[in-house]
Coordinates of C-alpha atoms and ligand atoms in Angstrom, one line a residue:
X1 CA -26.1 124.1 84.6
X2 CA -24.6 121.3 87.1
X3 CA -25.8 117.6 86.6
X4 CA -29.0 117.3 88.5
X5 CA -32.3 114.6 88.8
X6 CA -35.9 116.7 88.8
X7 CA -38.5 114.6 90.0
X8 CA -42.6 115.7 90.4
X9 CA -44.5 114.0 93.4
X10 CA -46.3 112.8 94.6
X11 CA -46.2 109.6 92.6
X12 CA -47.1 105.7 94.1
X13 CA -45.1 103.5 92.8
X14 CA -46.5 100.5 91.1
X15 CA -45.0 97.3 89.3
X16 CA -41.9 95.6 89.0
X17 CA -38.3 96.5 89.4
X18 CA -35.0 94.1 88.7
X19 CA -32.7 94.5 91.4
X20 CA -28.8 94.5 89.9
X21 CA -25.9 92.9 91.3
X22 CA -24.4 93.9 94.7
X23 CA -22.2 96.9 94.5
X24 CA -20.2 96.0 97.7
X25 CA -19.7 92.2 96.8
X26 CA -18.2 93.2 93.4
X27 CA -15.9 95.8 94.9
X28 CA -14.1 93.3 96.6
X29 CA -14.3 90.4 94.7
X30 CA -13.0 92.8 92.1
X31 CA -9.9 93.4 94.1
X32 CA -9.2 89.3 94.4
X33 CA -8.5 89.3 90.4
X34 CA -5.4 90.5 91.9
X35 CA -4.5 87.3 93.7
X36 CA -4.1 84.8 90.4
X37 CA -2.7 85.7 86.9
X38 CA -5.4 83.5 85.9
X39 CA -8.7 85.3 84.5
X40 CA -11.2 85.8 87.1
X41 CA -15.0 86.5 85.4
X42 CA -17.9 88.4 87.3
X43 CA -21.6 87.9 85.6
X44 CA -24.5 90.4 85.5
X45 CA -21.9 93.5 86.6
X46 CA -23.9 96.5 87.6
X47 CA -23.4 99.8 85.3
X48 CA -22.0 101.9 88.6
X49 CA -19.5 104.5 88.7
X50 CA -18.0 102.9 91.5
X51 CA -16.8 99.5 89.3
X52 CA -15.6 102.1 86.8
X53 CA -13.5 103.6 89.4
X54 CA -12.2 100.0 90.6
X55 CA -11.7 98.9 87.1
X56 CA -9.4 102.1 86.2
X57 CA -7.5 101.2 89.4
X58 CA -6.4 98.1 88.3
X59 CA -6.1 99.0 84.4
X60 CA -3.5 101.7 85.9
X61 CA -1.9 98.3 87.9
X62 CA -1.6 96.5 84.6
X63 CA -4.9 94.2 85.1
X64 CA -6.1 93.3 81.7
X65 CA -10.2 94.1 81.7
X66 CA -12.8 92.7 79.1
X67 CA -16.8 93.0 79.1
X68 CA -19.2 91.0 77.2
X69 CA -22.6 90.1 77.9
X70 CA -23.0 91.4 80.9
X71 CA -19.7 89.9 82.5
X72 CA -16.7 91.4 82.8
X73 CA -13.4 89.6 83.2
X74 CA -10.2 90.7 84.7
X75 CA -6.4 89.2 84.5
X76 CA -3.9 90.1 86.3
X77 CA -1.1 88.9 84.5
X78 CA 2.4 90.6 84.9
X79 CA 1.7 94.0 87.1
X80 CA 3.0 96.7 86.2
X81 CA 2.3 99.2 89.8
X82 CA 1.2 98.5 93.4
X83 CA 0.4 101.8 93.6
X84 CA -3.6 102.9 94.3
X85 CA -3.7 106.6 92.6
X86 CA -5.1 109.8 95.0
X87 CA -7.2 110.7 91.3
X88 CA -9.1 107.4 92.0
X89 CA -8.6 106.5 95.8
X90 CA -10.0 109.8 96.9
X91 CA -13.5 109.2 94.6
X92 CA -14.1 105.9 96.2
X93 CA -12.7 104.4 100.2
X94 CA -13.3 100.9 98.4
X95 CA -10.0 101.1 97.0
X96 CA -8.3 100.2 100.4
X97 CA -9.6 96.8 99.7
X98 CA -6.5 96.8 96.8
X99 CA -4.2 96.6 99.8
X100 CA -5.0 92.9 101.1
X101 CA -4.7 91.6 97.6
X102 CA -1.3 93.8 96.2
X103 CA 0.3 92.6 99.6
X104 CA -0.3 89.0 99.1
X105 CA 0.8 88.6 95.7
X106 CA 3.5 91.4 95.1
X107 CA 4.7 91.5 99.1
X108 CA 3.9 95.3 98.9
X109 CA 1.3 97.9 98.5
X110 CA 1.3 101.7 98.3
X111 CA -2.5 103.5 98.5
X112 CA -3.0 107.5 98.5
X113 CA -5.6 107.9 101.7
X114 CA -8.6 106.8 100.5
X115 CA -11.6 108.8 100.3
X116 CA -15.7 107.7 100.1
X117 CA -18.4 109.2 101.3
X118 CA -18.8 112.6 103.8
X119 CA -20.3 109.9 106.4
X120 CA -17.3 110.1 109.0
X121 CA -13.7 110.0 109.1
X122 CA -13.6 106.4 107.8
X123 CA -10.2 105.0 109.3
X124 CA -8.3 101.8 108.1
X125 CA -6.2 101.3 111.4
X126 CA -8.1 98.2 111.7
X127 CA -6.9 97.3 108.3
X128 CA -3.5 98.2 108.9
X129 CA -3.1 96.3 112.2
X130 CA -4.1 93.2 110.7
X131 CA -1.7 93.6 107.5
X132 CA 1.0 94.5 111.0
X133 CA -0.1 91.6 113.0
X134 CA 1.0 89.4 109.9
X135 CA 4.3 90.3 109.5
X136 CA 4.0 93.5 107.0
X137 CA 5.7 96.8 107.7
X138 CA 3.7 100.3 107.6
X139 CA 5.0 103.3 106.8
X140 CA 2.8 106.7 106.2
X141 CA 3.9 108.8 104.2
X142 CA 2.7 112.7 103.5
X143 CA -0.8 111.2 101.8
X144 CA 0.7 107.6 101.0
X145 CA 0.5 104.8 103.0
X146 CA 2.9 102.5 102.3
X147 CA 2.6 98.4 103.5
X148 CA 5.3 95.7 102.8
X149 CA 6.8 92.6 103.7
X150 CA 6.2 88.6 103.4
X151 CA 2.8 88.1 105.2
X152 CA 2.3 84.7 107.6
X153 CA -1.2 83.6 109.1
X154 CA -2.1 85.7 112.3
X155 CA -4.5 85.5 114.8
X156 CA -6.3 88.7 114.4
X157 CA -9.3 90.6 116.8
X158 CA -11.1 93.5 115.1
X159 CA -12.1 95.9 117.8
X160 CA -15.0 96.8 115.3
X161 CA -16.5 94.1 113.3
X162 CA -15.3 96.4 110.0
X163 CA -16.5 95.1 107.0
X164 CA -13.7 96.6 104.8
X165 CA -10.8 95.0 107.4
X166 CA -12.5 91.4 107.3
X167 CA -12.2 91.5 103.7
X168 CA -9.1 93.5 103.1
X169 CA -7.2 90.6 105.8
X170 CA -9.4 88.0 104.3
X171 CA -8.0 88.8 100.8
X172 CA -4.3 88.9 102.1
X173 CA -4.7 85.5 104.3
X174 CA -5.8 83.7 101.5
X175 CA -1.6 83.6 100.1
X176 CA -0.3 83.7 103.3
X177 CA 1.7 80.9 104.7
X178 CA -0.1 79.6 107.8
X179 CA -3.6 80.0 109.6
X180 CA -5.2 83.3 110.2
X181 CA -8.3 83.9 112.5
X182 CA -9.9 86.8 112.3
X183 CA -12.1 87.0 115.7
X184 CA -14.9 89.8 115.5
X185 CA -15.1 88.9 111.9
X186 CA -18.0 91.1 109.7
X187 CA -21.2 88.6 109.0
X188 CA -22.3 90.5 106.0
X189 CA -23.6 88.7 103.5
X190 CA -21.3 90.4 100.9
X191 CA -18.3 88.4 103.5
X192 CA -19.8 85.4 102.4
X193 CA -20.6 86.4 98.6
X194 CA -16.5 86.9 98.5
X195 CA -15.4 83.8 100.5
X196 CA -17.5 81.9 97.8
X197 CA -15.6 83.3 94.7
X198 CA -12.3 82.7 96.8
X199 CA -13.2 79.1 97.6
X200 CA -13.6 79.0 93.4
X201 CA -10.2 80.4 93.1
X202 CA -8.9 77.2 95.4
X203 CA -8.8 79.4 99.1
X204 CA -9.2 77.3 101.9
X205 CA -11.5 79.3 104.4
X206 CA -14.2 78.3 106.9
X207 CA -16.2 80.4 109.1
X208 CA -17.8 82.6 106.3
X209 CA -20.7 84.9 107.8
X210 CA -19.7 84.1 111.5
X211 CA -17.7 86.1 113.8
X212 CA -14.5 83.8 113.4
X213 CA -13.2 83.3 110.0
X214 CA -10.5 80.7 109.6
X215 CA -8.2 81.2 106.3
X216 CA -5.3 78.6 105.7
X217 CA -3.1 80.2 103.0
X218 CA -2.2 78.2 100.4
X219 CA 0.8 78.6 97.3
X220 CA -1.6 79.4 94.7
X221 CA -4.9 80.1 93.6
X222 CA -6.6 80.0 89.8
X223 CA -9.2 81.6 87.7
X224 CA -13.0 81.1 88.5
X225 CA -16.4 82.4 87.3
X226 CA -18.9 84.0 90.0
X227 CA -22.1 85.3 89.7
X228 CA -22.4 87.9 92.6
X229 CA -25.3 88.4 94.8
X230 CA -27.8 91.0 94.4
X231 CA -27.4 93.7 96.5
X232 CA -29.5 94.2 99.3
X233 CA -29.3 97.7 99.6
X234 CA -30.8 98.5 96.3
X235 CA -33.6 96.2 97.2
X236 CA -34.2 97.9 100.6
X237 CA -34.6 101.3 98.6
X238 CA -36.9 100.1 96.4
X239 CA -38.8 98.5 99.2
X240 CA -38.8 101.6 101.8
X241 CA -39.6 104.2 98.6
X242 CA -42.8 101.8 98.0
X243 CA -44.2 102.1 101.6
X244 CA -43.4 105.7 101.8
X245 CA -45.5 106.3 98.4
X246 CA -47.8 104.5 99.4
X247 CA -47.3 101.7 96.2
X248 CA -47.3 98.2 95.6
X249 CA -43.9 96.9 93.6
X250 CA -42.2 93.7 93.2
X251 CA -38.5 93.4 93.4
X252 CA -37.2 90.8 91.1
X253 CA -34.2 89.0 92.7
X254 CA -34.0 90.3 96.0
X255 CA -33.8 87.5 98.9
X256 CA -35.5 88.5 101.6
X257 CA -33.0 86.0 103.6
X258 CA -30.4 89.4 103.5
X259 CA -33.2 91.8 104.3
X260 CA -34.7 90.1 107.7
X261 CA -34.1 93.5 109.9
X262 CA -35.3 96.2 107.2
X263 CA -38.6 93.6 106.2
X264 CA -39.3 93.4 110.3
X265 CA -38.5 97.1 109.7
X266 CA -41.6 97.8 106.9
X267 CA -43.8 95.3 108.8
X268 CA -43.7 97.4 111.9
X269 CA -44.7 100.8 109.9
X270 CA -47.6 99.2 108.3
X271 CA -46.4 97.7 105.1
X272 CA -47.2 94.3 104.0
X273 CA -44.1 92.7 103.2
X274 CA -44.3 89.2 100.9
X275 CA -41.8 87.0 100.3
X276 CA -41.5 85.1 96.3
X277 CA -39.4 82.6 95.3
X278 CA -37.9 85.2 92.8
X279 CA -37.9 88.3 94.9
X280 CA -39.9 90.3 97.5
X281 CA -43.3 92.4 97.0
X282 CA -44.1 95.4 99.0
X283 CA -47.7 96.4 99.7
X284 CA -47.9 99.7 101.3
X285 CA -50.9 100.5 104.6
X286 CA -53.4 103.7 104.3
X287 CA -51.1 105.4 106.8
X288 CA -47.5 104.8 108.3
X289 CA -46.9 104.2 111.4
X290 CA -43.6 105.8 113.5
X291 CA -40.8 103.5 114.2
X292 CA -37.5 103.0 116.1
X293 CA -34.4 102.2 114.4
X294 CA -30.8 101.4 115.8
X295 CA -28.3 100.6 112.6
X296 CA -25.6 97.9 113.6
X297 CA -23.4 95.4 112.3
X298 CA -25.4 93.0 109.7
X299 CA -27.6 90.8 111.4
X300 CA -28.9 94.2 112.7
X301 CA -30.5 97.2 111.2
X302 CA -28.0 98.2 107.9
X303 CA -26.5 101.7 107.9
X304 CA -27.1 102.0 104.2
X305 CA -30.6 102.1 104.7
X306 CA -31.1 104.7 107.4
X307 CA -31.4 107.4 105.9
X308 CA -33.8 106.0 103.3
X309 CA -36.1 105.0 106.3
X310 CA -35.7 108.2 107.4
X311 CA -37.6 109.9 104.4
X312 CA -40.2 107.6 104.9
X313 CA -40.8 108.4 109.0
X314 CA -41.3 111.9 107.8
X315 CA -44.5 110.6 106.8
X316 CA -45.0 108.6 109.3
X317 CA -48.4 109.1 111.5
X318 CA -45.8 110.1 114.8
X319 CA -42.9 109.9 116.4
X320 CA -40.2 108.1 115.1
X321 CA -36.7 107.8 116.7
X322 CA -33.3 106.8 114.4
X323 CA -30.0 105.9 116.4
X324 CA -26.9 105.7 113.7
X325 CA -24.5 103.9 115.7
X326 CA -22.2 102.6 112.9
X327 CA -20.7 106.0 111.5
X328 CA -20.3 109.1 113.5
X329 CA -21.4 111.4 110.9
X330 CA -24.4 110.2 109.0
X331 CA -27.2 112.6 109.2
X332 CA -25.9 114.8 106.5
X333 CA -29.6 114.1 105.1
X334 CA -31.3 115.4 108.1
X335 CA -30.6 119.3 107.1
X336 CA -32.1 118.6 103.2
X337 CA -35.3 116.6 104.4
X338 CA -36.1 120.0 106.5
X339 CA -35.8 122.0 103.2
X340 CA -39.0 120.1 102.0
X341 CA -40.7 120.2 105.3
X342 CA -39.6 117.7 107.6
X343 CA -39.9 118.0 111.6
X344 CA -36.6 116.3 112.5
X345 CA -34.4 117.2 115.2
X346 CA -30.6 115.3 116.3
X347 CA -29.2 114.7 119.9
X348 CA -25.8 113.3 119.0
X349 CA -26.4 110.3 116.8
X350 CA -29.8 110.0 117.6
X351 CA -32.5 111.9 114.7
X352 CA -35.7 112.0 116.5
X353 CA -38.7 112.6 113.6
X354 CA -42.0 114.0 114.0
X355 CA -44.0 112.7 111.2
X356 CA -46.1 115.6 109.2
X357 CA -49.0 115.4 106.5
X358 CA -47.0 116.2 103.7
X359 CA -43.5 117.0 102.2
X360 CA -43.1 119.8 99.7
X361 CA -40.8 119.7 96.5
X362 CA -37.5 121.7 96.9
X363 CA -33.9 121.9 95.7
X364 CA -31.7 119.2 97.7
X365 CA -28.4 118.2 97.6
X366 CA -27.5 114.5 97.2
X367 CA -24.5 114.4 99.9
X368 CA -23.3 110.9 100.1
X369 CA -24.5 108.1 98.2
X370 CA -27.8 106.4 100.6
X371 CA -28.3 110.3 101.5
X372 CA -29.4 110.8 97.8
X373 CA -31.4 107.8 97.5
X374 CA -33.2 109.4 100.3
X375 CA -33.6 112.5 98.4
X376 CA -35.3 110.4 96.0
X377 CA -37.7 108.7 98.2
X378 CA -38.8 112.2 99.9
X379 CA -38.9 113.6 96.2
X380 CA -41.1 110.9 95.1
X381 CA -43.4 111.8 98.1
X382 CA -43.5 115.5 98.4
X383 CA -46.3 117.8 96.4
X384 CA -44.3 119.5 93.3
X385 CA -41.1 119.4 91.6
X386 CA -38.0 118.5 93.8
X387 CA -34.3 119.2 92.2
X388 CA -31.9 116.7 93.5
X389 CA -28.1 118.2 92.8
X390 CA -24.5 116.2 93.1
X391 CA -26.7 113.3 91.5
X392 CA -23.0 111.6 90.7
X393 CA -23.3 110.5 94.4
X394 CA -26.4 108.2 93.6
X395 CA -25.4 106.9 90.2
X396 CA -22.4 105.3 92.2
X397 CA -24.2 103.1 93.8
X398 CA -27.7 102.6 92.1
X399 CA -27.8 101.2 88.2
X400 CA -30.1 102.4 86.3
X401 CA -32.4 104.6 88.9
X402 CA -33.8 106.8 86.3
X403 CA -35.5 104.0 83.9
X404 CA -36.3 101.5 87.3
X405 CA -37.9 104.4 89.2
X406 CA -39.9 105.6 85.4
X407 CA -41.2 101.6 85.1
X408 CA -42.4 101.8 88.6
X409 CA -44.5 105.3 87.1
X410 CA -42.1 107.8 88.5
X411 CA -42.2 111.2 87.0
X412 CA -38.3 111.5 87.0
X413 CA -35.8 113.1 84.8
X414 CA -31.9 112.9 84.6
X415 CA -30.2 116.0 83.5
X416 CA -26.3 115.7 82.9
Ligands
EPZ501 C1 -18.6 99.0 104.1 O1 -17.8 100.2 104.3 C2 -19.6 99.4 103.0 N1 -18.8 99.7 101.8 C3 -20.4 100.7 103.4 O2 -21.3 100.9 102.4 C4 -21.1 100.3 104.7 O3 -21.8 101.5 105.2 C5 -20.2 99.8 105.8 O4 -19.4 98.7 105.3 C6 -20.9 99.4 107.1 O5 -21.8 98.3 106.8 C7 -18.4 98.7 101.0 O6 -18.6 97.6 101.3 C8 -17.7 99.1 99.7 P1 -16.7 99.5 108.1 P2 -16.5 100.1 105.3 O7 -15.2 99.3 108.0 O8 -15.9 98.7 105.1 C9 -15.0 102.2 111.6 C10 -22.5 102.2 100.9 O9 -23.4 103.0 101.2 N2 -13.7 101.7 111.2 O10 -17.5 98.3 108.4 O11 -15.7 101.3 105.1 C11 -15.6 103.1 110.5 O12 -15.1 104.4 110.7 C12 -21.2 102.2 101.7 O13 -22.5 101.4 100.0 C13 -12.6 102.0 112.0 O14 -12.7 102.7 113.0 O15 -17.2 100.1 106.7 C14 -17.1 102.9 110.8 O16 -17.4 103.8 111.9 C15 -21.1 103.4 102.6 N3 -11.3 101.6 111.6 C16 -17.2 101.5 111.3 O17 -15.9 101.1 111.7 C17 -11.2 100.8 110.5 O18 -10.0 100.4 110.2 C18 -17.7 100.5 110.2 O19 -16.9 100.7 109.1 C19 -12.3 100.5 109.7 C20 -13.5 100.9 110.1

């Protein structure tokens, strides 16, 4: 039998839940180990399949990995490839954040074309045009994209304000001789979470969370100890799946200062949302009420979190209207909320959802990684048993989801 999570609903969730470590700061702060030979140490690292990936990655480049406590520390000593593997790069796109980093310190790069989610065709021109625009040659290969040369600072404009490009040019800048710009610059939060560990390391950057980051590159940087933030996705899961069930659960560690959009979000569908100096409560209304959404680049509405609102508006008392404007292809979850009874219909990349009484338990496919924790959410809602499969899709991005969700009184079981 394939690897699967059964859950029985309807269940309200009640209590408390710790939220981990953010998945998408650690990637790339994972990747700036790269950039010293000195140790770099991460604390609190979440148990995700997706840090597994990105630590085998740069075991195969000769990074030297320990864990202890919690923490897990990384040196990249002498390196022994530049080479980013298709067995890994194709599990997980993250790895085109290697790129920045290999380019910086070895002068050249070579990544198999990454992979990630089924959420769109996921580009890195934007990547690749800022490695160009700062003096590095590209070459593409069958499946290998090759970049290489001595980088200088560069004034570089994003056309989208890409998260992975800010980061990946971000990571390169920081060695390069000279001042690069990057105009259009991502403002996530997770930007900021990696500027702060590359500040530790000695980078000189300014500009962090605004749309023009300023990087002066320096000859060197050194060893550091960060503590990354706790991720805000997790925390908007957690807080959607207690509106939808109609709970009351405190989230231990999530700042509410990341989660402004998805809090005015829950506000507006009835929830009461309240803010703790240690993390967030959500109080779920009698009834929901039908919302709009529009995703966008972070201050807006996060992308990660559609579809997870999207199980909750099937319960919604009305109408409720979902624009994805970030990725081209994320509704994969629309087709498996209609297996358990949802009234959703799409016009392009707009899902418009007519909320019903009630959900029914059925078997589901996980197909991306927020898609599945919207599985769970409509799971934990519907009337019977519900058999999410491809459950390897959530556990890269969720730690612990089986024994969080079974806390908060969730009938759930993982089956390998
Ligand atoms: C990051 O992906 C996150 N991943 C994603 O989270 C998140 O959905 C996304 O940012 C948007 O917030 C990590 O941080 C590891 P983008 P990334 O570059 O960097 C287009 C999750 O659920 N684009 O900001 O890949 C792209 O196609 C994951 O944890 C180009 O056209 O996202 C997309 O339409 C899923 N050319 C848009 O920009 C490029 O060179 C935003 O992508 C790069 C991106």
């Amino acid at each position: 039998m394939d690897a699967r999570i059964i859950i029985e609903g309807p269940t309200r969730l009640f209590g408390e839940a710790e939220i981990s470590r953010s998945k998408n700061a650690v990637l790339p702060e994972m990747a700036a180990c790269l950039l010293t030979e000195e140790p770099i140490t991460l604390k609190d690292i979440p148990d995700l399949l997706d840090v597994g990936t990105m630590t085998r990655i740069l075991l195969g480049m000769g990074v030297q990995s320990q864990s202890s406590g919690g923490s897990l520390t990384l040196r990249a000593g002498e390196l022994s490839s530049v080479k980013v593997p298709y067995e890994h790069a194709h599990r997980m796109r993250a790895s085109v954040l290697l790129m920045g980093a290999l380019l910086a310190r070895e002068g050249r790069a070579e990544l198999s074309l990454p992979g990630g989610c089924a959420i769109g065709t996921r580009p890195i021109d934007l990547h690749l045009k800022g490695f160009a625009s700062m003096g590095a040659k590209i070459e593409q290969g069958e499946d290998f994209i090759i970049a290489s040369g001595k980088l200088r600072g560069a004034r570089v404009y994003l056309d989208i304000p890409s998260v992975g490009a800010t980061e990946n040019i971000l990571l390169a800048a920081t060695l390069s001789e000279g001042q690069t710009m990057i105009e259009n610059a991502a403002r996530e939060p997770e930007i900021i979470d990696l500027c702060e560990l590359l500040r530790k390391m000695g980078a000189d950057i300014r500009g962090a969370g605004t749309d023009m980051i300023t990087i002066t590159g320096v000859n060197r940087l050194h060893g550091a100890t960060h503590r990354p933030i706790a991720d805000r996705i997790e925390a908007a899961t957690y807080m959607i799946a207690a509106a939808a069930t109609g709970g009351d659960v405190f989230l231990k560690n999530a700042n509410s200062a990341h989660l402004r959009s998805v809090i005015n979000k829950l506000t507006a569908c009835g929830a009461k949302v309240i803010d703790a100096p240690n993390g967030i409560r959500v109080r779920a209304s009698s009834e929901l009420s039908p919302i709009y959404i529009r995703t966008a680049s972070y201050p807006g509405f996060p992308t990660d979190a559609q579809a997870q609102f999207m199980a909750l508006c099937c319960l919604a008392r009305g109408t409720s209207v979902i624009t994805e404007s970030i990725f081209e292809n994320r509704f994969m979850h629309v087709s498996e909320l209609r297996r358990m009874g949802a009234n959703i219909r799409v016009e392009d990349r707009t899902a418009i959802i007519e909320g019903t009484q009630k959900l029914f338990g059925a078997n589901v496919n996980a197909t991306d990684l927020r898609a599945g924790a919207a599985m769970v959410i409509a799971a934990l809602c519907a009337f019977g048993e519900s058999v999410i499969h491809d459950p390897h899709h959530i556990y890269r991005g969720y730690e612990l989801i089986g024994e969080k969700l079974t806390r908060l009184g969730a009938k759930i079981k993982m089956v390998e």
